[in-house]
PDB file of C-alpha atoms in Angstrom:
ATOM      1  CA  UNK M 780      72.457  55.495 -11.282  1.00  0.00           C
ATOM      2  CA  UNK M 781      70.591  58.353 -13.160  1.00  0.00           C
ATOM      3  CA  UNK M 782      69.198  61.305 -11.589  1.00  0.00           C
ATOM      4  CA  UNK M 783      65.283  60.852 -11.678  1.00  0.00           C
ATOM      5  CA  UNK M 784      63.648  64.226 -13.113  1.00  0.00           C
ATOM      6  CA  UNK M 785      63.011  66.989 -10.737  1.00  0.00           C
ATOM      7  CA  UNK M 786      59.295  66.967 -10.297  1.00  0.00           C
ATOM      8  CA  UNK M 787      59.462  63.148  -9.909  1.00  0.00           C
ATOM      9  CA  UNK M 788      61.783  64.120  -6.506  1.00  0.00           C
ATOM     10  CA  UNK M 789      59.735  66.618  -5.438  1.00  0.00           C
ATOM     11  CA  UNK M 790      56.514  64.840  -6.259  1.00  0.00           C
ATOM     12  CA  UNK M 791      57.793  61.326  -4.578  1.00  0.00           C
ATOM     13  CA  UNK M 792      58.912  63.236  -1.452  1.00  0.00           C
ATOM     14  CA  UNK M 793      55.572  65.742  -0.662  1.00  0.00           C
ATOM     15  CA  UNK M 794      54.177  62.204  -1.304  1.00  0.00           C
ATOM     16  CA  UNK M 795      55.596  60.502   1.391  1.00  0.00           C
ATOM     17  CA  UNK M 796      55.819  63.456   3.958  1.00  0.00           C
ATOM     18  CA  UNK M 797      52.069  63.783   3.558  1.00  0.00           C
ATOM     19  CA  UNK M 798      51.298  59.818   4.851  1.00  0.00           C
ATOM     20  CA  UNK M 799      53.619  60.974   7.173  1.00  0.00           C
ATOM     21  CA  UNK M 800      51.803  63.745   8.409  1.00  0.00           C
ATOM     22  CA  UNK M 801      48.384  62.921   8.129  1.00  0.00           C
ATOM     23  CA  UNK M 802      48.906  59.769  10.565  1.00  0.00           C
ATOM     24  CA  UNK M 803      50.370  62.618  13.163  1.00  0.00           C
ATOM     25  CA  UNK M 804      47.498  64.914  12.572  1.00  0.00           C
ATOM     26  CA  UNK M 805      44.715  61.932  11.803  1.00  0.00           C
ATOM     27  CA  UNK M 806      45.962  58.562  13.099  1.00  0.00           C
ATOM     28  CA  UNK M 807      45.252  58.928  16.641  1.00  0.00           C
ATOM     29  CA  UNK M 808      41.771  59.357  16.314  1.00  0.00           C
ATOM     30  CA  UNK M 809      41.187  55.816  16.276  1.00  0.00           C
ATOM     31  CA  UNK M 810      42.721  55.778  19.943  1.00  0.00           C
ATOM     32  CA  UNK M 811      40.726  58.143  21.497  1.00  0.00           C
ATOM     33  CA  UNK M 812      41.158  56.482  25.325  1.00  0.00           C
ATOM     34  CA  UNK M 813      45.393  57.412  24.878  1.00  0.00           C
ATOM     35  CA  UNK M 814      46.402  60.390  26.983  1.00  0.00           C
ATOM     36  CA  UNK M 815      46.734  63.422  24.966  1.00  0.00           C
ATOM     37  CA  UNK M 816      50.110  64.192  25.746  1.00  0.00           C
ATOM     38  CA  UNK M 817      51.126  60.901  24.867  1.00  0.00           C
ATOM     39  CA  UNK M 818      48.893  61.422  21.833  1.00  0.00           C
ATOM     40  CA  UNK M 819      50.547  64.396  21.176  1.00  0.00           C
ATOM     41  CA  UNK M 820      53.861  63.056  21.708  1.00  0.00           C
ATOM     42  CA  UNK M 821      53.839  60.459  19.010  1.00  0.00           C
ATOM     43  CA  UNK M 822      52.234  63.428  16.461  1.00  0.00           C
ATOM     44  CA  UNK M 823      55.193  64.989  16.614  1.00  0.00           C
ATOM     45  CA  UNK M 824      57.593  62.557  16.436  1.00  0.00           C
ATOM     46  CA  UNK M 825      55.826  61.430  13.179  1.00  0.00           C
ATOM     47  CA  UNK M 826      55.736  65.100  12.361  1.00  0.00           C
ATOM     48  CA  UNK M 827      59.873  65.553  12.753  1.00  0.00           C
ATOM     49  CA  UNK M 828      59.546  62.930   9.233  1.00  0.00           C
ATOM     50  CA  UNK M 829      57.027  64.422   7.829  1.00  0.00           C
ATOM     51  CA  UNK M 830      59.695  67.535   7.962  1.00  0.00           C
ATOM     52  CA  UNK M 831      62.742  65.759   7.029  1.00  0.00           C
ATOM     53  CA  UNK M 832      61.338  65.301   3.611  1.00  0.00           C
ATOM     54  CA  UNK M 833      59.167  67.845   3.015  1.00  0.00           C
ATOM     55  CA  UNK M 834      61.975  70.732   3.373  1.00  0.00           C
ATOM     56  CA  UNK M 835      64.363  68.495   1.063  1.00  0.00           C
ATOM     57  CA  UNK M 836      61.558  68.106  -1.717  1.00  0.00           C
ATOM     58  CA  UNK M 837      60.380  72.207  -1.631  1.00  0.00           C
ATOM     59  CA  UNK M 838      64.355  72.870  -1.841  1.00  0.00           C
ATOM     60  CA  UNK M 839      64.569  70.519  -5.034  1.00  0.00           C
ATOM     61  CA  UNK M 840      61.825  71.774  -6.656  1.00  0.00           C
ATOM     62  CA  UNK M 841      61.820  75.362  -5.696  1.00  0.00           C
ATOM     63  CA  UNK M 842      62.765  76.306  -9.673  1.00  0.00           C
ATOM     64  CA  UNK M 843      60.959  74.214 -11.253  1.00  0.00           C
ATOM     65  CA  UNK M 844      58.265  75.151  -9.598  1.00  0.00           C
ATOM     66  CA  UNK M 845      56.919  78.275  -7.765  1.00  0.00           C
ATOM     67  CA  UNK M 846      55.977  78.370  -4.153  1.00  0.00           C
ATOM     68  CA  UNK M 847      52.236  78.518  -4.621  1.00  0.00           C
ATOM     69  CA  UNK M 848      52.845  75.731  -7.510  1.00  0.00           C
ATOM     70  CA  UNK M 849      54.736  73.339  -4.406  1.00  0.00           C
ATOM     71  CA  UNK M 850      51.907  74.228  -2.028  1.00  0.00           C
ATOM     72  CA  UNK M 851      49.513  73.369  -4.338  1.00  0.00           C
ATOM     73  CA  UNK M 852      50.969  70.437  -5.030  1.00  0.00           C
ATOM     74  CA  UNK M 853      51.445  69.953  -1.351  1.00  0.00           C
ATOM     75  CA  UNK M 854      47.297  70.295  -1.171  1.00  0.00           C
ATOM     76  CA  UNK M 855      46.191  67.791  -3.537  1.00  0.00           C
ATOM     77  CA  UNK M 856      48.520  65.337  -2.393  1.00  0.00           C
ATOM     78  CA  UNK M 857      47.209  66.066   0.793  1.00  0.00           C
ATOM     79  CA  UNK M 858      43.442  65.687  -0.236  1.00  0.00           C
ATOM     80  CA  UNK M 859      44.432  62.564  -2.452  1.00  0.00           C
ATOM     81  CA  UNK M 860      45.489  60.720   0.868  1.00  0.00           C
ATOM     82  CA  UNK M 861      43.316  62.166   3.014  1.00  0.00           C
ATOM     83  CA  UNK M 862      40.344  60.964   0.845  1.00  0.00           C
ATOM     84  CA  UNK M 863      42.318  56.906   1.000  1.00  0.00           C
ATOM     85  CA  UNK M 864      43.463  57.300   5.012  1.00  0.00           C
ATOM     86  CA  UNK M 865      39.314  58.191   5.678  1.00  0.00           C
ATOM     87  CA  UNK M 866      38.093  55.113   3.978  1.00  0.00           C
ATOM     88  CA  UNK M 867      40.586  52.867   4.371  1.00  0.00           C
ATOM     89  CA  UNK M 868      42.297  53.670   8.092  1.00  0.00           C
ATOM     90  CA  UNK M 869      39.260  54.967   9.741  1.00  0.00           C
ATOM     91  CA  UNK M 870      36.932  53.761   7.989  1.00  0.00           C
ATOM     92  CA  UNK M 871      34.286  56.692   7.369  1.00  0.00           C
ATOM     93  CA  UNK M 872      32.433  57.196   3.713  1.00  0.00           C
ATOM     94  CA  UNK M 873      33.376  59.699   1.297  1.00  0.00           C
ATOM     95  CA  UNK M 874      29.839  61.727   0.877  1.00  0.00           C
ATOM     96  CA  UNK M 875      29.033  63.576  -2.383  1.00  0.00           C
ATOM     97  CA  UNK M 876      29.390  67.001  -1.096  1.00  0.00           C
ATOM     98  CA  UNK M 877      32.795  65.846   0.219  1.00  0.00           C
ATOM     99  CA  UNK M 878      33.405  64.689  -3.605  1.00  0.00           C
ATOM    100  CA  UNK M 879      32.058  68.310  -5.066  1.00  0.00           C
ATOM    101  CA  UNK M 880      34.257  70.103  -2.465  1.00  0.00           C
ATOM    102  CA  UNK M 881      37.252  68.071  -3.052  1.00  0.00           C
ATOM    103  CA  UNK M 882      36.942  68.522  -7.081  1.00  0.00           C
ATOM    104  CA  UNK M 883      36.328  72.360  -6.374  1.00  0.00           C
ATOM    105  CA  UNK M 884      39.893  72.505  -4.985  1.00  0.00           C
ATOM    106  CA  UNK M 885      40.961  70.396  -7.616  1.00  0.00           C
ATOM    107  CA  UNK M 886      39.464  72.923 -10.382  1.00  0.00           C
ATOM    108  CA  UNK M 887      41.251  76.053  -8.218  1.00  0.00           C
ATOM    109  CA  UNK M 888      44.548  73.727  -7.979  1.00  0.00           C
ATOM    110  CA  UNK M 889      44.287  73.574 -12.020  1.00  0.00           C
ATOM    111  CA  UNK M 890      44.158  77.304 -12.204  1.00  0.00           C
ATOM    112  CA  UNK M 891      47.361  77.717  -9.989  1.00  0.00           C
ATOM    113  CA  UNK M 892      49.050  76.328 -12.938  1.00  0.00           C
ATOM    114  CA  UNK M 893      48.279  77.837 -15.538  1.00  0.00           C
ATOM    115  CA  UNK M 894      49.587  81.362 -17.335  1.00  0.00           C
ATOM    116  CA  UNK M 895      47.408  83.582 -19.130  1.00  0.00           C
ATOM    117  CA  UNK M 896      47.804  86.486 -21.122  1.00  0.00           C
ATOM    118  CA  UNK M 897      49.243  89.336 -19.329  1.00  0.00           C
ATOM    119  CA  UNK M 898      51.164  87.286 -16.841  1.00  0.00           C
ATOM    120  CA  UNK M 899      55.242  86.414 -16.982  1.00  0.00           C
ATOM    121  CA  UNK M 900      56.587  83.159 -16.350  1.00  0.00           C
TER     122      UNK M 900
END
């Protein structure tokens, strides 16, 4: 079976640990009657995923990329999920400000990227 392209590894995988942990840091606020510590409990056991693919997918694409370039990546994802778990899971709109604020960190995410004149690699 081929070997699928680096950033399509470490894309796939911050992927997944981010629906990972944004049920453990978002899910359980649609049980707000469950003890904490039970609450708290099932965060981190959600979390321990979240970790078992993260680390793999910042160790495959350290290289490619740069460590502000993964985090970055890391962030969007993040926001990109974040945006689908609000409407979707718990059900809350997505405001306009939310929208401008969202595409603001999309604009800096952009810049993280890029190499202008006077920088190296």
């Amino acid at each position: 079976m081929p070997q699928l392209p680096i950033p399509v590894q470490t894309i796939g995988l911050l992927l997944l640990s981010n629906i990972f942990m944004t049920f453990a840091w978002y899910g359980h606020l649609k049980f707000k009657s469950a003890p904490l510590l039970a609450v708290i409990a099932i965060s981190w056991g959600l979390a321990l995923f979240e970790y078992m693919l993260q680390v793999p997918a910042n160790r495959i694409g350290h290289g490619y990329f740069n460590a502000a370039q993964l985090k970055t990546i890391q962030e969007v994802l993040t926001l990109g999920i974040f945006i689908l778990f609000s409407i979707f899971y718990l059900g809350e709109p997505l405001r306009w400000n939310q929208l401008v604020g969202f595409g603001l960190i999309l604009v800096g995410a952009w810049f993280v990227f890029q190499t202008f004149p006077g920088q190296q690699g």
